[in-house]
Amino acid sequence: MQSYTEENYLKVIYHLSEISHPVQTNAIADRIQTKAASVTDMIKKLSEKELVHYVKYQGVTLTEKGKLTAINIVRKHRLWEVFLVDKLNFKWDEVHEVAEELEHIQSNLLIERLDEFLDYPKVDPHGDPIPDKNGNFAEMTFVKLSKLKNGDKGNITGVSEHSSPFLKHLEKLGLTLGKRVEVIDVVEFDGSVELLLEQEKLNISREVAKHILITKN
């Protein structure tokens, strides 16, 4: 069994490995906001438990055991987010920190009952895929809104930025999951995007557009 801190490290390594492989210890330190020396100490502990491979000056990779452990933590986190939004009426910008605490609950039976109670959701409130009990993710096909061209249409299926200020901004604009949008114009000068959202025109910055994920149709 891993400690809360060990589980947090595994989850961070897992997410960073989707960007860079192997994962550098400095990247882990930046994400966790701690010193590189502390990361090295933790990596040694995780290596002793056969959860990671570490090669000095090269970086860290998860073992199969470590990867499955990390995916299970991600699964619990995202299921709890669904529960908080769907059953307890939390907003999508309020659930991350609460789910960070709940994801460390160790009862597999509770998580399986939770999954069943929620009718086996495939995505969390931010559109992120939820792995099943075997660690398998449903296939997701989406493109960043910032990559769309004039006339392209689609539905908002997720976001790649989960900070509360960003999610509140999207909520204010009405750019929430499931909403259908059409690109009217992409401004060449700054990459800002003019959208048609349910018959209303809307302008968003390139920075916002690059964090909104669209399923084209």
GROMACS .gro file of C-alpha atoms in nm:
model
  217
    1MET     CA    1   0.000   0.000   0.000
    2GLN     CA    2   0.125   0.346  -0.088
    3SER     CA    3   0.111   0.662   0.121
    4TYR     CA    4  -0.085   0.968   0.004
    5THR     CA    5   0.242   1.132  -0.101
    6GLU     CA    6   0.356   0.828  -0.296
    7GLU     CA    7   0.022   0.809  -0.475
    8ASN     CA    8   0.044   1.177  -0.565
    9TYR     CA    9   0.389   1.125  -0.713
   10LEU     CA   10   0.271   0.830  -0.921
   11LYS     CA   11  -0.021   1.030  -1.056
   12VAL     CA   12   0.202   1.326  -1.143
   13ILE     CA   13   0.454   1.099  -1.319
   14TYR     CA   14   0.169   0.936  -1.511
   15HIS     CA   15   0.031   1.270  -1.632
   16LEU     CA   16   0.377   1.406  -1.718
   17SER     CA   17   0.460   1.088  -1.911
   18GLU     CA   18   0.180   1.176  -2.153
   19ILE     CA   19   0.383   1.485  -2.245
   20SER     CA   20   0.742   1.360  -2.215
   21HIS     CA   21   0.892   1.013  -2.180
   22PRO     CA   22   1.089   0.947  -1.966
   23VAL     CA   23   0.988   1.210  -1.711
   24GLN     CA   24   1.256   1.443  -1.578
   25THR     CA   25   1.286   1.491  -1.202
   26ASN     CA   26   1.285   1.870  -1.244
   27ALA     CA   27   0.947   1.848  -1.418
   28ILE     CA   28   0.812   1.649  -1.123
   29ALA     CA   29   0.954   1.904  -0.878
   30ASP     CA   30   0.791   2.189  -1.072
   31ARG     CA   31   0.452   2.016  -1.079
   32ILE     CA   32   0.455   1.923  -0.710
   33GLN     CA   33   0.627   2.249  -0.614
   34THR     CA   34   0.904   2.092  -0.413
   35LYS     CA   35   1.283   2.063  -0.427
   36ALA     CA   36   1.456   1.832  -0.674
   37ALA     CA   37   1.633   1.659  -0.385
   38SER     CA   38   1.296   1.567  -0.231
   39VAL     CA   39   1.184   1.423  -0.564
   40THR     CA   40   1.500   1.211  -0.588
   41ASP     CA   41   1.439   1.071  -0.238
   42MET     CA   42   1.080   0.980  -0.326
   43ILE     CA   43   1.182   0.824  -0.658
   44LYS     CA   44   1.422   0.597  -0.470
   45LYS     CA   45   1.138   0.482  -0.242
   46LEU     CA   46   0.909   0.419  -0.539
   47SER     CA   47   1.187   0.232  -0.716
   48GLU     CA   48   1.237   0.007  -0.413
   49LYS     CA   49   0.866  -0.077  -0.432
   50GLU     CA   50   0.907  -0.158  -0.804
   51LEU     CA   51   0.669   0.120  -0.905
   52VAL     CA   52   0.915   0.320  -1.117
   53HIS     CA   53   1.237   0.278  -1.314
   54TYR     CA   54   1.490   0.554  -1.259
   55VAL     CA   55   1.808   0.613  -1.456
   56LYS     CA   56   2.024   0.903  -1.339
   57TYR     CA   57   2.042   1.190  -1.589
   58GLN     CA   58   1.778   1.019  -1.806
   59GLY     CA   59   1.460   1.026  -1.602
   60VAL     CA   60   1.175   0.825  -1.456
   61THR     CA   61   0.932   0.578  -1.613
   62LEU     CA   62   0.649   0.390  -1.447
   63THR     CA   63   0.670   0.013  -1.423
   64GLU     CA   64   0.360  -0.180  -1.527
   65LYS     CA   65   0.269  -0.206  -1.159
   66GLY     CA   66   0.325   0.169  -1.113
   67LYS     CA   67   0.122   0.256  -1.421
   68LEU     CA   68  -0.175   0.045  -1.310
   69THR     CA   69  -0.157   0.202  -0.964
   70ALA     CA   70  -0.154   0.552  -1.114
   71ILE     CA   71  -0.443   0.476  -1.350
   72ASN     CA   72  -0.646   0.346  -1.056
   73ILE     CA   73  -0.588   0.675  -0.871
   74VAL     CA   74  -0.696   0.868  -1.182
   75ARG     CA   75  -1.005   0.646  -1.207
   76LYS     CA   76  -1.105   0.716  -0.846
   77HIS     CA   77  -1.045   1.089  -0.886
   78ARG     CA   78  -1.263   1.117  -1.195
   79LEU     CA   79  -1.543   0.898  -1.059
   80TRP     CA   80  -1.558   1.113  -0.745
   81GLU     CA   81  -1.576   1.426  -0.963
   82VAL     CA   82  -1.878   1.279  -1.145
   83PHE     CA   83  -2.041   1.197  -0.813
   84LEU     CA   84  -1.981   1.546  -0.674
   85VAL     CA   85  -2.125   1.718  -0.982
   86ASP     CA   86  -2.411   1.481  -1.066
   87LYS     CA   87  -2.528   1.384  -0.718
   88LEU     CA   88  -2.415   1.665  -0.484
   89ASN     CA   89  -2.461   1.960  -0.722
   90PHE     CA   90  -2.103   2.083  -0.712
   91LYS     CA   91  -1.996   2.297  -1.006
   92TRP     CA   92  -1.723   2.167  -1.237
   93ASP     CA   93  -1.478   2.427  -1.103
   94GLU     CA   94  -1.534   2.318  -0.741
   95VAL     CA   95  -1.460   1.945  -0.752
   96HIS     CA   96  -1.088   1.903  -0.816
   97GLU     CA   97  -0.956   1.968  -0.466
   98VAL     CA   98  -1.227   1.757  -0.300
   99ALA     CA   99  -1.160   1.470  -0.542
  100GLU     CA  100  -0.787   1.503  -0.462
  101GLU     CA  101  -0.873   1.395  -0.108
  102LEU     CA  102  -1.127   1.127  -0.200
  103GLU     CA  103  -0.898   0.959  -0.455
  104HIS     CA  104  -0.688   0.813  -0.173
  105ILE     CA  105  -0.970   0.597  -0.033
  106GLN     CA  106  -0.841   0.239  -0.057
  107SER     CA  107  -1.165   0.036  -0.072
  108ASN     CA  108  -1.194  -0.122  -0.416
  109LEU     CA  109  -1.544  -0.240  -0.332
  110LEU     CA  110  -1.654   0.118  -0.263
  111ILE     CA  111  -1.516   0.235  -0.598
  112GLU     CA  112  -1.686  -0.048  -0.788
  113ARG     CA  113  -2.015   0.033  -0.614
  114LEU     CA  114  -1.963   0.402  -0.694
  115ASP     CA  115  -1.901   0.321  -1.062
  116GLU     CA  116  -2.218   0.110  -1.071
  117PHE     CA  117  -2.420   0.377  -0.886
  118LEU     CA  118  -2.313   0.636  -1.145
  119ASP     CA  119  -2.404   0.396  -1.430
  120TYR     CA  120  -2.045   0.349  -1.546
  121PRO     CA  121  -1.962   0.698  -1.675
  122LYS     CA  122  -1.703   0.722  -1.955
  123VAL     CA  123  -1.594   1.082  -1.889
  124ASP     CA  124  -1.567   1.315  -1.591
  125PRO     CA  125  -1.727   1.664  -1.567
  126HIS     CA  126  -1.432   1.811  -1.762
  127GLY     CA  127  -1.456   1.559  -2.044
  128ASP     CA  128  -1.156   1.353  -1.933
  129PRO     CA  129  -1.195   0.978  -1.997
  130ILE     CA  130  -1.251   0.750  -1.698
  131PRO     CA  131  -1.066   0.416  -1.712
  132ASP     CA  132  -1.259   0.100  -1.629
  133LYS     CA  133  -1.157  -0.133  -1.348
  134ASN     CA  134  -0.905  -0.300  -1.580
  135GLY     CA  135  -0.736   0.031  -1.661
  136ASN     CA  136  -0.881   0.063  -2.012
  137PHE     CA  137  -0.986   0.404  -2.144
  138ALA     CA  138  -1.267   0.464  -2.391
  139GLU     CA  139  -1.137   0.605  -2.720
  140MET     CA  140  -1.175   0.981  -2.745
  141THR     CA  141  -1.151   1.172  -3.071
  142PHE     CA  142  -1.126   1.547  -3.037
  143VAL     CA  143  -0.936   1.849  -3.165
  144LYS     CA  144  -0.840   2.175  -2.999
  145LEU     CA  145  -1.079   2.459  -3.082
  146SER     CA  146  -0.776   2.669  -3.176
  147LYS     CA  147  -0.703   2.422  -3.459
  148LEU     CA  148  -1.043   2.459  -3.628
  149LYS     CA  149  -1.091   2.658  -3.947
  150ASN     CA  150  -1.367   2.890  -4.063
  151GLY     CA  151  -1.694   2.700  -4.100
  152ASP     CA  152  -1.590   2.404  -3.884
  153LYS     CA  153  -1.857   2.282  -3.641
  154GLY     CA  154  -1.860   2.054  -3.341
  155ASN     CA  155  -1.951   1.989  -2.979
  156ILE     CA  156  -1.746   2.074  -2.673
  157THR     CA  157  -1.633   1.741  -2.528
  158GLY     CA  158  -1.363   1.844  -2.283
  159VAL     CA  159  -1.109   2.094  -2.157
  160SER     CA  160  -0.734   2.063  -2.107
  161GLU     CA  161  -0.715   2.334  -1.838
  162HIS     CA  162  -0.886   2.253  -1.508
  163SER     CA  163  -0.812   2.563  -1.300
  164SER     CA  164  -1.109   2.719  -1.125
  165PRO     CA  165  -1.065   3.065  -1.288
  166PHE     CA  166  -1.061   2.909  -1.636
  167LEU     CA  167  -1.367   2.692  -1.574
  168LYS     CA  168  -1.557   2.985  -1.424
  169HIS     CA  169  -1.468   3.190  -1.732
  170LEU     CA  170  -1.608   2.920  -1.962
  171GLU     CA  171  -1.921   2.892  -1.748
  172LYS     CA  172  -1.974   3.267  -1.778
  173LEU     CA  173  -1.939   3.248  -2.156
  174GLY     CA  174  -2.169   2.947  -2.181
  175LEU     CA  175  -1.892   2.727  -2.324
  176THR     CA  176  -1.970   2.411  -2.128
  177LEU     CA  177  -1.967   2.041  -2.215
  178GLY     CA  178  -2.207   1.939  -2.489
  179LYS     CA  179  -2.254   2.289  -2.634
  180ARG     CA  180  -2.239   2.308  -3.013
  181VAL     CA  181  -2.019   2.573  -3.171
  182GLU     CA  182  -1.933   2.690  -3.520
  183VAL     CA  183  -1.619   2.883  -3.610
  184ILE     CA  184  -1.710   3.201  -3.796
  185ASP     CA  185  -1.363   3.353  -3.818
  186VAL     CA  186  -1.008   3.300  -3.692
  187VAL     CA  187  -0.826   3.633  -3.665
  188GLU     CA  188  -0.488   3.604  -3.835
  189PHE     CA  189  -0.326   3.873  -3.619
  190ASP     CA  190  -0.370   3.718  -3.274
  191GLY     CA  191  -0.540   3.382  -3.331
  192SER     CA  192  -0.859   3.487  -3.152
  193VAL     CA  193  -1.173   3.306  -3.259
  194GLU     CA  194  -1.520   3.430  -3.341
  195LEU     CA  195  -1.778   3.164  -3.266
  196LEU     CA  196  -2.145   3.101  -3.316
  197LEU     CA  197  -2.282   2.953  -2.992
  198GLU     CA  198  -2.652   2.869  -3.007
  199GLN     CA  199  -2.720   3.154  -3.253
  200GLU     CA  200  -2.513   3.405  -3.057
  201LYS     CA  201  -2.177   3.540  -3.168
  202LEU     CA  202  -1.890   3.514  -2.925
  203ASN     CA  203  -1.523   3.613  -2.936
  204ILE     CA  204  -1.259   3.422  -2.740
  205SER     CA  205  -0.881   3.450  -2.722
  206ARG     CA  206  -0.643   3.195  -2.872
  207GLU     CA  207  -0.533   3.108  -2.517
  208VAL     CA  208  -0.889   3.009  -2.425
  209ALA     CA  209  -0.949   2.831  -2.758
  210LYS     CA  210  -0.644   2.606  -2.725
  211HIS     CA  211  -0.781   2.457  -2.401
  212ILE     CA  212  -1.128   2.372  -2.535
  213LEU     CA  213  -1.162   2.027  -2.692
  214ILE     CA  214  -1.408   1.973  -2.973
  215THR     CA  215  -1.557   1.666  -3.142
  216LYS     CA  216  -1.612   1.773  -3.502
  217ASN     CA  217  -1.936   1.683  -3.678
   0.00000   0.00000   0.00000
